[in-house]
């Protein structure tokens, strides 16, 4: 594989994706393959997040949206949901200063239903602290479900007593209001499905699936995915 600096040099600055979304999958299988508890896989997953956020800032990416916990993940046994949410809270506390100093805006998207007061408070504080930064916008999807996001949007419309909405206006009722749709969607771990992620927003995203498990996902592979994206002919239904 090429070195990081070679890959960075290969990226064409005039066709950079503006927004990359990632389904960070495979933490559990990574842990299993090493005979470790699943939470250790999630912990290693946070280290991968750190690398990818860092390189995203270095290459001047505008938006990165990462799937950390879905509305369906509550089904998991053995207190895994609680362990994952606690890990998210601890990681946020540990990393927020450095994120702020790296000019990152961090915002959490998803439902607050079932999220502890202490985590919700930290999510809000993190956004308040970083919202005037001008670098990478990092959106972390926690307790996120694409169908729920759409239904919540419709409920907001109903509250306003609107009886119709345009295609242009509806995205203003989603968590991603004001954010351009993802140009590139990456999913690790070999699964080729969407798992209720950004189902409205990815209508025309390019897809990059890799067998690499999330804790093993490197800056080099991320850069390679961008280079691959730059070879695609996006037609948006045209010719
Ligand atoms: C992704 O890894 C992280 C979360 C869904 C919280 P998984 O925990 O789904 O890992 P696998 O799919 O079991 O390997
Ligand atoms: C999607 O992964 C959710 C996150 C990465 C947070 P899952 O592991 O939950 O998806 P499925 O169950 O394999 O579809
Ligand atoms: Mg999984």
PDB file of N, CA, C and O in Angstrom, residues 58-133:
ATOM      1  N   UNK A  58      -6.893  17.251   8.311  1.00  0.00           N
ATOM      2  CA  UNK A  58      -5.662  17.525   7.549  1.00  0.00           C
ATOM      3  C   UNK A  58      -5.944  17.747   6.062  1.00  0.00           C
ATOM      4  O   UNK A  58      -5.290  18.555   5.413  1.00  0.00           O
ATOM      5  N   UNK A  59      -6.898  17.005   5.515  1.00  0.00           N
ATOM      6  CA  UNK A  59      -7.161  17.146   4.075  1.00  0.00           C
ATOM      7  C   UNK A  59      -8.251  18.185   3.791  1.00  0.00           C
ATOM      8  O   UNK A  59      -8.634  18.385   2.650  1.00  0.00           O
ATOM      9  N   UNK A  60      -8.739  18.828   4.836  1.00  0.00           N
ATOM     10  CA  UNK A  60      -9.696  19.916   4.641  1.00  0.00           C
ATOM     11  C   UNK A  60     -11.105  19.463   4.299  1.00  0.00           C
ATOM     12  O   UNK A  60     -11.855  20.176   3.630  1.00  0.00           O
ATOM     13  N   UNK A  61     -11.501  18.273   4.799  1.00  0.00           N
ATOM     14  CA  UNK A  61     -12.884  17.825   4.590  1.00  0.00           C
ATOM     15  C   UNK A  61     -13.832  18.761   5.348  1.00  0.00           C
ATOM     16  O   UNK A  61     -13.520  19.218   6.444  1.00  0.00           O
ATOM     17  N   UNK A  62     -14.990  19.031   4.762  1.00  0.00           N
ATOM     18  CA  UNK A  62     -15.962  19.919   5.423  1.00  0.00           C
ATOM     19  C   UNK A  62     -16.824  19.180   6.441  1.00  0.00           C
ATOM     20  O   UNK A  62     -17.038  19.672   7.542  1.00  0.00           O
ATOM     21  N   UNK A  63     -17.386  18.006   6.022  1.00  0.00           N
ATOM     22  CA  UNK A  63     -18.329  17.304   6.904  1.00  0.00           C
ATOM     23  C   UNK A  63     -18.008  15.813   6.989  1.00  0.00           C
ATOM     24  O   UNK A  63     -17.794  15.158   5.957  1.00  0.00           O
ATOM     25  N   UNK A  64     -18.012  15.305   8.216  1.00  0.00           N
ATOM     26  CA  UNK A  64     -17.851  13.869   8.455  1.00  0.00           C
ATOM     27  C   UNK A  64     -18.964  13.447   9.409  1.00  0.00           C
ATOM     28  O   UNK A  64     -19.110  14.019  10.496  1.00  0.00           O
ATOM     29  N   UNK A  65     -19.783  12.470   8.980  1.00  0.00           N
ATOM     30  CA  UNK A  65     -20.882  12.004   9.841  1.00  0.00           C
ATOM     31  C   UNK A  65     -20.675  10.534  10.150  1.00  0.00           C
ATOM     32  O   UNK A  65     -20.586   9.711   9.233  1.00  0.00           O
ATOM     33  N   UNK A  66     -20.542  10.195  11.427  1.00  0.00           N
ATOM     34  CA  UNK A  66     -20.206   8.823  11.822  1.00  0.00           C
ATOM     35  C   UNK A  66     -21.334   8.208  12.644  1.00  0.00           C
ATOM     36  O   UNK A  66     -21.918   8.856  13.504  1.00  0.00           O
ATOM     37  N   UNK A  67     -21.602   6.931  12.343  1.00  0.00           N
ATOM     38  CA  UNK A  67     -22.692   6.197  12.995  1.00  0.00           C
ATOM     39  C   UNK A  67     -22.124   5.475  14.207  1.00  0.00           C
ATOM     40  O   UNK A  67     -21.358   4.510  14.068  1.00  0.00           O
ATOM     41  N   UNK A  68     -22.492   5.927  15.397  1.00  0.00           N
ATOM     42  CA  UNK A  68     -21.914   5.357  16.616  1.00  0.00           C
ATOM     43  C   UNK A  68     -22.868   4.432  17.361  1.00  0.00           C
ATOM     44  O   UNK A  68     -22.440   3.486  18.024  1.00  0.00           O
ATOM     45  N   UNK A  69     -24.188   4.725  17.273  1.00  0.00           N
ATOM     46  CA  UNK A  69     -25.161   3.899  17.999  1.00  0.00           C
ATOM     47  C   UNK A  69     -26.523   4.109  17.359  1.00  0.00           C
ATOM     48  O   UNK A  69     -26.977   5.248  17.215  1.00  0.00           O
ATOM     49  N   UNK A  70     -27.160   3.029  16.948  1.00  0.00           N
ATOM     50  CA  UNK A  70     -28.432   3.159  16.225  1.00  0.00           C
ATOM     51  C   UNK A  70     -29.625   2.960  17.151  1.00  0.00           C
ATOM     52  O   UNK A  70     -29.486   2.406  18.249  1.00  0.00           O
ATOM     53  N   UNK A  71     -30.791   3.383  16.684  1.00  0.00           N
ATOM     54  CA  UNK A  71     -32.016   3.166  17.477  1.00  0.00           C
ATOM     55  C   UNK A  71     -32.308   1.675  17.609  1.00  0.00           C
ATOM     56  O   UNK A  71     -33.045   1.272  18.501  1.00  0.00           O
ATOM     57  N   UNK A  72     -31.734   0.862  16.735  1.00  0.00           N
ATOM     58  CA  UNK A  72     -31.937  -0.597  16.811  1.00  0.00           C
ATOM     59  C   UNK A  72     -30.912  -1.270  17.733  1.00  0.00           C
ATOM     60  O   UNK A  72     -31.108  -2.409  18.152  1.00  0.00           O
ATOM     61  N   UNK A  73     -29.836  -0.571  18.049  1.00  0.00           N
ATOM     62  CA  UNK A  73     -28.790  -1.192  18.875  1.00  0.00           C
ATOM     63  C   UNK A  73     -29.221  -1.427  20.326  1.00  0.00           C
ATOM     64  O   UNK A  73     -28.563  -2.186  21.059  1.00  0.00           O
ATOM     65  N   UNK A  74     -30.327  -0.826  20.749  1.00  0.00           N
ATOM     66  CA  UNK A  74     -30.855  -1.088  22.099  1.00  0.00           C
ATOM     67  C   UNK A  74     -31.200  -2.559  22.299  1.00  0.00           C
ATOM     68  O   UNK A  74     -31.283  -3.037  23.429  1.00  0.00           O
ATOM     69  N   UNK A  75     -31.417  -3.295  21.209  1.00  0.00           N
ATOM     70  CA  UNK A  75     -31.772  -4.714  21.298  1.00  0.00           C
ATOM     71  C   UNK A  75     -30.644  -5.583  21.831  1.00  0.00           C
ATOM     72  O   UNK A  75     -30.846  -6.759  22.099  1.00  0.00           O
ATOM     73  N   UNK A  76     -29.443  -5.050  21.879  1.00  0.00           N
ATOM     74  CA  UNK A  76     -28.296  -5.910  22.216  1.00  0.00           C
ATOM     75  C   UNK A  76     -28.307  -6.355  23.669  1.00  0.00           C
ATOM     76  O   UNK A  76     -28.641  -5.564  24.559  1.00  0.00           O
ATOM     77  N   UNK A  77     -27.879  -7.600  23.909  1.00  0.00           N
ATOM     78  CA  UNK A  77     -27.889  -8.130  25.281  1.00  0.00           C
ATOM     79  C   UNK A  77     -26.666  -7.689  26.087  1.00  0.00           C
ATOM     80  O   UNK A  77     -25.804  -6.962  25.578  1.00  0.00           O
ATOM     81  N   UNK A  78     -26.628  -8.155  27.316  1.00  0.00           N
ATOM     82  CA  UNK A  78     -25.463  -8.014  28.212  1.00  0.00           C
ATOM     83  C   UNK A  78     -25.058  -6.568  28.452  1.00  0.00           C
ATOM     84  O   UNK A  78     -23.862  -6.256  28.541  1.00  0.00           O
ATOM     85  N   UNK A  79     -26.064  -5.677  28.537  1.00  0.00           N
ATOM     86  CA  UNK A  79     -25.747  -4.279  28.854  1.00  0.00           C
ATOM     87  C   UNK A  79     -24.837  -3.608  27.833  1.00  0.00           C
ATOM     88  O   UNK A  79     -24.192  -2.606  28.141  1.00  0.00           O
ATOM     89  N   UNK A  80     -24.741  -4.176  26.614  1.00  0.00           N
ATOM     90  CA  UNK A  80     -23.856  -3.544  25.629  1.00  0.00           C
ATOM     91  C   UNK A  80     -24.265  -2.097  25.317  1.00  0.00           C
ATOM     92  O   UNK A  80     -23.388  -1.225  25.211  1.00  0.00           O
ATOM     93  N   UNK A  81     -25.581  -1.815  25.185  1.00  0.00           N
ATOM     94  CA  UNK A  81     -25.947  -0.423  24.908  1.00  0.00           C
ATOM     95  C   UNK A  81     -25.379   0.530  25.956  1.00  0.00           C
ATOM     96  O   UNK A  81     -24.793   1.565  25.616  1.00  0.00           O
ATOM     97  N   UNK A  82     -25.528   0.156  27.221  1.00  0.00           N
ATOM     98  CA  UNK A  82     -25.037   1.029  28.281  1.00  0.00           C
ATOM     99  C   UNK A  82     -23.521   1.196  28.191  1.00  0.00           C
ATOM    100  O   UNK A  82     -22.974   2.296  28.352  1.00  0.00           O
ATOM    101  N   UNK A  83     -22.829   0.097  27.905  1.00  0.00           N
ATOM    102  CA  UNK A  83     -21.369   0.164  27.805  1.00  0.00           C
ATOM    103  C   UNK A  83     -20.948   1.088  26.657  1.00  0.00           C
ATOM    104  O   UNK A  83     -20.011   1.880  26.789  1.00  0.00           O
ATOM    105  N   UNK A  84     -21.653   0.998  25.525  1.00  0.00           N
ATOM    106  CA  UNK A  84     -21.297   1.838  24.375  1.00  0.00           C
ATOM    107  C   UNK A  84     -21.565   3.313  24.693  1.00  0.00           C
ATOM    108  O   UNK A  84     -20.728   4.185  24.427  1.00  0.00           O
ATOM    109  N   UNK A  85     -22.714   3.602  25.301  1.00  0.00           N
ATOM    110  CA  UNK A  85     -23.048   4.995  25.599  1.00  0.00           C
ATOM    111  C   UNK A  85     -22.096   5.588  26.639  1.00  0.00           C
ATOM    112  O   UNK A  85     -21.695   6.750  26.535  1.00  0.00           O
ATOM    113  N   UNK A  86     -21.697   4.773  27.610  1.00  0.00           N
ATOM    114  CA  UNK A  86     -20.720   5.248  28.601  1.00  0.00           C
ATOM    115  C   UNK A  86     -19.379   5.526  27.934  1.00  0.00           C
ATOM    116  O   UNK A  86     -18.716   6.531  28.221  1.00  0.00           O
ATOM    117  N   UNK A  87     -19.009   4.657  27.006  1.00  0.00           N
ATOM    118  CA  UNK A  87     -17.747   4.861  26.280  1.00  0.00           C
ATOM    119  C   UNK A  87     -17.813   6.167  25.468  1.00  0.00           C
ATOM    120  O   UNK A  87     -16.833   6.931  25.423  1.00  0.00           O
ATOM    121  N   UNK A  88     -18.955   6.422  24.849  1.00  0.00           N
ATOM    122  CA  UNK A  88     -19.108   7.659  24.068  1.00  0.00           C
ATOM    123  C   UNK A  88     -18.944   8.872  25.005  1.00  0.00           C
ATOM    124  O   UNK A  88     -18.224   9.829  24.693  1.00  0.00           O
ATOM    125  N   UNK A  89     -19.568   8.781  26.175  1.00  0.00           N
ATOM    126  CA  UNK A  89     -19.498   9.893  27.130  1.00  0.00           C
ATOM    127  C   UNK A  89     -18.059  10.122  27.600  1.00  0.00           C
ATOM    128  O   UNK A  89     -17.565  11.256  27.604  1.00  0.00           O
ATOM    129  N   UNK A  90     -17.382   9.028  27.962  1.00  0.00           N
ATOM    130  CA  UNK A  90     -16.007   9.167  28.450  1.00  0.00           C
ATOM    131  C   UNK A  90     -15.066   9.664  27.361  1.00  0.00           C
ATOM    132  O   UNK A  90     -14.179  10.487  27.607  1.00  0.00           O
ATOM    133  N   UNK A  91     -15.276   9.167  26.136  1.00  0.00           N
ATOM    134  CA  UNK A  91     -14.410   9.588  25.034  1.00  0.00           C
ATOM    135  C   UNK A  91     -14.613  11.068  24.734  1.00  0.00           C
ATOM    136  O   UNK A  91     -13.654  11.808  24.492  1.00  0.00           O
ATOM    137  N   UNK A  92     -15.870  11.492  24.788  1.00  0.00           N
ATOM    138  CA  UNK A  92     -16.155  12.906  24.546  1.00  0.00           C
ATOM    139  C   UNK A  92     -15.443  13.778  25.573  1.00  0.00           C
ATOM    140  O   UNK A  92     -14.788  14.771  25.223  1.00  0.00           O
ATOM    141  N   UNK A  93     -15.526  13.365  26.848  1.00  0.00           N
ATOM    142  CA  UNK A  93     -14.861  14.162  27.896  1.00  0.00           C
ATOM    143  C   UNK A  93     -13.359  14.214  27.679  1.00  0.00           C
ATOM    144  O   UNK A  93     -12.730  15.239  27.865  1.00  0.00           O
ATOM    145  N   UNK A  94     -12.813  13.064  27.264  1.00  0.00           N
ATOM    146  CA  UNK A  94     -11.367  12.972  27.089  1.00  0.00           C
ATOM    147  C   UNK A  94     -10.885  13.802  25.889  1.00  0.00           C
ATOM    148  O   UNK A  94      -9.797  14.366  25.916  1.00  0.00           O
ATOM    149  N   UNK A  95     -11.696  13.859  24.842  1.00  0.00           N
ATOM    150  CA  UNK A  95     -11.226  14.424  23.578  1.00  0.00           C
ATOM    151  C   UNK A  95     -11.694  15.849  23.284  1.00  0.00           C
ATOM    152  O   UNK A  95     -11.190  16.484  22.355  1.00  0.00           O
ATOM    153  N   UNK A  96     -12.656  16.367  24.071  1.00  0.00           N
ATOM    154  CA  UNK A  96     -13.315  17.604  23.645  1.00  0.00           C
ATOM    155  C   UNK A  96     -12.346  18.791  23.535  1.00  0.00           C
ATOM    156  O   UNK A  96     -12.411  19.577  22.591  1.00  0.00           O
ATOM    157  N   UNK A  97     -11.395  18.878  24.462  1.00  0.00           N
ATOM    158  CA  UNK A  97     -10.447  20.001  24.435  1.00  0.00           C
ATOM    159  C   UNK A  97      -9.641  19.981  23.125  1.00  0.00           C
ATOM    160  O   UNK A  97      -9.523  20.980  22.424  1.00  0.00           O
ATOM    161  N   UNK A  98      -9.130  18.784  22.790  1.00  0.00           N
ATOM    162  CA  UNK A  98      -8.315  18.669  21.581  1.00  0.00           C
ATOM    163  C   UNK A  98      -9.154  18.933  20.322  1.00  0.00           C
ATOM    164  O   UNK A  98      -8.676  19.547  19.374  1.00  0.00           O
ATOM    165  N   UNK A  99     -10.398  18.481  20.329  1.00  0.00           N
ATOM    166  CA  UNK A  99     -11.270  18.745  19.179  1.00  0.00           C
ATOM    167  C   UNK A  99     -11.462  20.254  19.015  1.00  0.00           C
ATOM    168  O   UNK A  99     -11.350  20.805  17.916  1.00  0.00           O
ATOM    169  N   UNK A 100     -11.720  20.914  20.127  1.00  0.00           N
ATOM    170  CA  UNK A 100     -11.911  22.371  20.103  1.00  0.00           C
ATOM    171  C   UNK A 100     -10.659  23.050  19.538  1.00  0.00           C
ATOM    172  O   UNK A 100     -10.740  23.899  18.647  1.00  0.00           O
ATOM    173  N   UNK A 101      -9.506  22.632  20.035  1.00  0.00           N
ATOM    174  CA  UNK A 101      -8.256  23.263  19.601  1.00  0.00           C
ATOM    175  C   UNK A 101      -7.905  22.912  18.164  1.00  0.00           C
ATOM    176  O   UNK A 101      -7.133  23.618  17.518  1.00  0.00           O
ATOM    177  N   UNK A 102      -8.473  21.820  17.641  1.00  0.00           N
ATOM    178  CA  UNK A 102      -8.232  21.459  16.236  1.00  0.00           C
ATOM    179  C   UNK A 102      -9.252  22.105  15.315  1.00  0.00           C
ATOM    180  O   UNK A 102      -9.367  21.721  14.148  1.00  0.00           O
ATOM    181  N   UNK A 103     -10.031  23.051  15.855  1.00  0.00           N
ATOM    182  CA  UNK A 103     -10.979  23.825  15.031  1.00  0.00           C
ATOM    183  C   UNK A 103     -12.174  23.000  14.533  1.00  0.00           C
ATOM    184  O   UNK A 103     -12.820  23.347  13.551  1.00  0.00           O
ATOM    185  N   UNK A 104     -12.451  21.877  15.214  1.00  0.00           N
ATOM    186  CA  UNK A 104     -13.578  21.009  14.826  1.00  0.00           C
ATOM    187  C   UNK A 104     -14.875  21.520  15.453  1.00  0.00           C
ATOM    188  O   UNK A 104     -14.880  21.957  16.604  1.00  0.00           O
ATOM    189  N   UNK A 105     -15.964  21.473  14.682  1.00  0.00           N
ATOM    190  CA  UNK A 105     -17.312  21.667  15.234  1.00  0.00           C
ATOM    191  C   UNK A 105     -17.872  20.264  15.474  1.00  0.00           C
ATOM    192  O   UNK A 105     -17.923  19.462  14.533  1.00  0.00           O
ATOM    193  N   UNK A 106     -18.278  19.949  16.687  1.00  0.00           N
ATOM    194  CA  UNK A 106     -18.853  18.617  16.937  1.00  0.00           C
ATOM    195  C   UNK A 106     -20.322  18.748  17.322  1.00  0.00           C
ATOM    196  O   UNK A 106     -20.692  19.555  18.170  1.00  0.00           O
ATOM    197  N   UNK A 107     -21.140  17.954  16.642  1.00  0.00           N
ATOM    198  CA  UNK A 107     -22.582  17.992  16.904  1.00  0.00           C
ATOM    199  C   UNK A 107     -23.115  16.560  16.927  1.00  0.00           C
ATOM    200  O   UNK A 107     -22.712  15.733  16.103  1.00  0.00           O
ATOM    201  N   UNK A 108     -24.001  16.280  17.860  1.00  0.00           N
ATOM    202  CA  UNK A 108     -24.593  14.945  17.971  1.00  0.00           C
ATOM    203  C   UNK A 108     -25.971  14.955  17.324  1.00  0.00           C
ATOM    204  O   UNK A 108     -26.761  15.851  17.583  1.00  0.00           O
ATOM    205  N   UNK A 109     -26.226  13.961  16.471  1.00  0.00           N
ATOM    206  CA  UNK A 109     -27.549  13.850  15.865  1.00  0.00           C
ATOM    207  C   UNK A 109     -28.184  12.541  16.307  1.00  0.00           C
ATOM    208  O   UNK A 109     -27.498  11.549  16.556  1.00  0.00           O
ATOM    209  N   UNK A 110     -29.510  12.560  16.402  1.00  0.00           N
ATOM    210  CA  UNK A 110     -30.226  11.370  16.847  1.00  0.00           C
ATOM    211  C   UNK A 110     -31.271  11.767  17.871  1.00  0.00           C
ATOM    212  O   UNK A 110     -31.407  12.940  18.200  1.00  0.00           O
ATOM    213  N   UNK A 111     -31.989  10.769  18.359  1.00  0.00           N
ATOM    214  CA  UNK A 111     -33.035  11.032  19.340  1.00  0.00           C
ATOM    215  C   UNK A 111     -32.421  11.098  20.734  1.00  0.00           C
ATOM    216  O   UNK A 111     -31.479  10.382  21.042  1.00  0.00           O
ATOM    217  N   UNK A 112     -32.978  11.953  21.582  1.00  0.00           N
ATOM    218  CA  UNK A 112     -32.488  12.046  22.960  1.00  0.00           C
ATOM    219  C   UNK A 112     -33.262  11.116  23.889  1.00  0.00           C
ATOM    220  O   UNK A 112     -32.952  11.020  25.074  1.00  0.00           O
ATOM    221  N   UNK A 113     -34.247  10.418  23.329  1.00  0.00           N
ATOM    222  CA  UNK A 113     -35.039   9.466  24.107  1.00  0.00           C
ATOM    223  C   UNK A 113     -34.181   8.311  24.599  1.00  0.00           C
ATOM    224  O   UNK A 113     -33.628   7.566  23.787  1.00  0.00           O
ATOM    225  N   UNK A 114     -34.049   8.155  25.893  1.00  0.00           N
ATOM    226  CA  UNK A 114     -33.253   7.050  26.418  1.00  0.00           C
ATOM    227  C   UNK A 114     -31.798   7.425  26.675  1.00  0.00           C
ATOM    228  O   UNK A 114     -31.037   6.633  27.229  1.00  0.00           O
ATOM    229  N   UNK A 115     -31.410   8.642  26.268  1.00  0.00           N
ATOM    230  CA  UNK A 115     -30.041   9.111  26.520  1.00  0.00           C
ATOM    231  C   UNK A 115     -30.016   9.742  27.916  1.00  0.00           C
ATOM    232  O   UNK A 115     -30.889  10.545  28.249  1.00  0.00           O
ATOM    233  N   UNK A 116     -29.010   9.399  28.706  1.00  0.00           N
ATOM    234  CA  UNK A 116     -28.962   9.903  30.086  1.00  0.00           C
ATOM    235  C   UNK A 116     -28.810  11.422  30.090  1.00  0.00           C
ATOM    236  O   UNK A 116     -28.268  12.013  29.142  1.00  0.00           O
ATOM    237  N   UNK A 117     -29.274  12.035  31.162  1.00  0.00           N
ATOM    238  CA  UNK A 117     -29.157  13.499  31.296  1.00  0.00           C
ATOM    239  C   UNK A 117     -27.702  13.925  31.210  1.00  0.00           C
ATOM    240  O   UNK A 117     -27.374  14.936  30.586  1.00  0.00           O
ATOM    241  N   UNK A 118     -26.835  13.145  31.830  1.00  0.00           N
ATOM    242  CA  UNK A 118     -25.434  13.572  31.885  1.00  0.00           C
ATOM    243  C   UNK A 118     -24.792  13.518  30.494  1.00  0.00           C
ATOM    244  O   UNK A 118     -24.054  14.429  30.113  1.00  0.00           O
ATOM    245  N   UNK A 119     -25.130  12.493  29.694  1.00  0.00           N
ATOM    246  CA  UNK A 119     -24.590  12.453  28.318  1.00  0.00           C
ATOM    247  C   UNK A 119     -25.219  13.559  27.464  1.00  0.00           C
ATOM    248  O   UNK A 119     -24.508  14.258  26.721  1.00  0.00           O
ATOM    249  N   UNK A 120     -26.530  13.748  27.601  1.00  0.00           N
ATOM    250  CA  UNK A 120     -27.207  14.780  26.798  1.00  0.00           C
ATOM    251  C   UNK A 120     -26.594  16.151  27.071  1.00  0.00           C
ATOM    252  O   UNK A 120     -26.347  16.942  26.148  1.00  0.00           O
ATOM    253  N   UNK A 121     -26.303  16.411  28.337  1.00  0.00           N
ATOM    254  CA  UNK A 121     -25.698  17.686  28.722  1.00  0.00           C
ATOM    255  C   UNK A 121     -24.324  17.851  28.074  1.00  0.00           C
ATOM    256  O   UNK A 121     -23.992  18.914  27.541  1.00  0.00           O
ATOM    257  N   UNK A 122     -23.542  16.765  28.077  1.00  0.00           N
ATOM    258  CA  UNK A 122     -22.198  16.849  27.486  1.00  0.00           C
ATOM    259  C   UNK A 122     -22.280  17.045  25.979  1.00  0.00           C
ATOM    260  O   UNK A 122     -21.460  17.744  25.380  1.00  0.00           O
ATOM    261  N   UNK A 123     -23.275  16.409  25.348  1.00  0.00           N
ATOM    262  CA  UNK A 123     -23.466  16.599  23.904  1.00  0.00           C
ATOM    263  C   UNK A 123     -23.759  18.075  23.604  1.00  0.00           C
ATOM    264  O   UNK A 123     -23.170  18.670  22.698  1.00  0.00           O
ATOM    265  N   UNK A 124     -24.664  18.652  24.384  1.00  0.00           N
ATOM    266  CA  UNK A 124     -25.022  20.059  24.167  1.00  0.00           C
ATOM    267  C   UNK A 124     -23.826  20.970  24.428  1.00  0.00           C
ATOM    268  O   UNK A 124     -23.558  21.898  23.657  1.00  0.00           O
ATOM    269  N   UNK A 125     -23.116  20.694  25.523  1.00  0.00           N
ATOM    270  CA  UNK A 125     -21.959  21.537  25.858  1.00  0.00           C
ATOM    271  C   UNK A 125     -20.882  21.471  24.775  1.00  0.00           C
ATOM    272  O   UNK A 125     -20.247  22.476  24.463  1.00  0.00           O
ATOM    273  N   UNK A 126     -20.698  20.268  24.221  1.00  0.00           N
ATOM    274  CA  UNK A 126     -19.656  20.101  23.204  1.00  0.00           C
ATOM    275  C   UNK A 126     -19.987  20.961  21.986  1.00  0.00           C
ATOM    276  O   UNK A 126     -19.111  21.621  21.405  1.00  0.00           O
ATOM    277  N   UNK A 127     -21.248  20.969  21.601  1.00  0.00           N
ATOM    278  CA  UNK A 127     -21.644  21.792  20.449  1.00  0.00           C
ATOM    279  C   UNK A 127     -21.516  23.279  20.787  1.00  0.00           C
ATOM    280  O   UNK A 127     -20.967  24.055  19.985  1.00  0.00           O
ATOM    281  N   UNK A 128     -21.975  23.660  21.978  1.00  0.00           N
ATOM    282  CA  UNK A 128     -21.876  25.067  22.383  1.00  0.00           C
ATOM    283  C   UNK A 128     -20.421  25.541  22.345  1.00  0.00           C
ATOM    284  O   UNK A 128     -20.125  26.634  21.870  1.00  0.00           O
ATOM    285  N   UNK A 129     -19.528  24.694  22.851  1.00  0.00           N
ATOM    286  CA  UNK A 129     -18.112  25.057  22.904  1.00  0.00           C
ATOM    287  C   UNK A 129     -17.522  25.222  21.501  1.00  0.00           C
ATOM    288  O   UNK A 129     -16.696  26.109  21.263  1.00  0.00           O
ATOM    289  N   UNK A 130     -17.921  24.359  20.578  1.00  0.00           N
ATOM    290  CA  UNK A 130     -17.210  24.282  19.295  1.00  0.00           C
ATOM    291  C   UNK A 130     -17.958  24.925  18.128  1.00  0.00           C
ATOM    292  O   UNK A 130     -17.427  24.985  17.021  1.00  0.00           O
ATOM    293  N   UNK A 131     -19.171  25.396  18.346  1.00  0.00           N
ATOM    294  CA  UNK A 131     -20.016  25.783  17.204  1.00  0.00           C
ATOM    295  C   UNK A 131     -19.450  26.926  16.365  1.00  0.00           C
ATOM    296  O   UNK A 131     -19.808  27.051  15.198  1.00  0.00           O
ATOM    297  N   UNK A 132     -18.577  27.748  16.938  1.00  0.00           N
ATOM    298  CA  UNK A 132     -18.006  28.846  16.140  1.00  0.00           C
ATOM    299  C   UNK A 132     -16.673  28.479  15.491  1.00  0.00           C
ATOM    300  O   UNK A 132     -16.039  29.317  14.861  1.00  0.00           O
ATOM    301  N   UNK A 133     -16.252  27.233  15.644  1.00  0.00           N
ATOM    302  CA  UNK A 133     -15.046  26.795  14.938  1.00  0.00           C
ATOM    303  C   UNK A 133     -15.320  26.767  13.436  1.00  0.00           C
ATOM    304  O   UNK A 133     -16.483  26.740  13.003  1.00  0.00           O
TER     305      UNK A 133
END
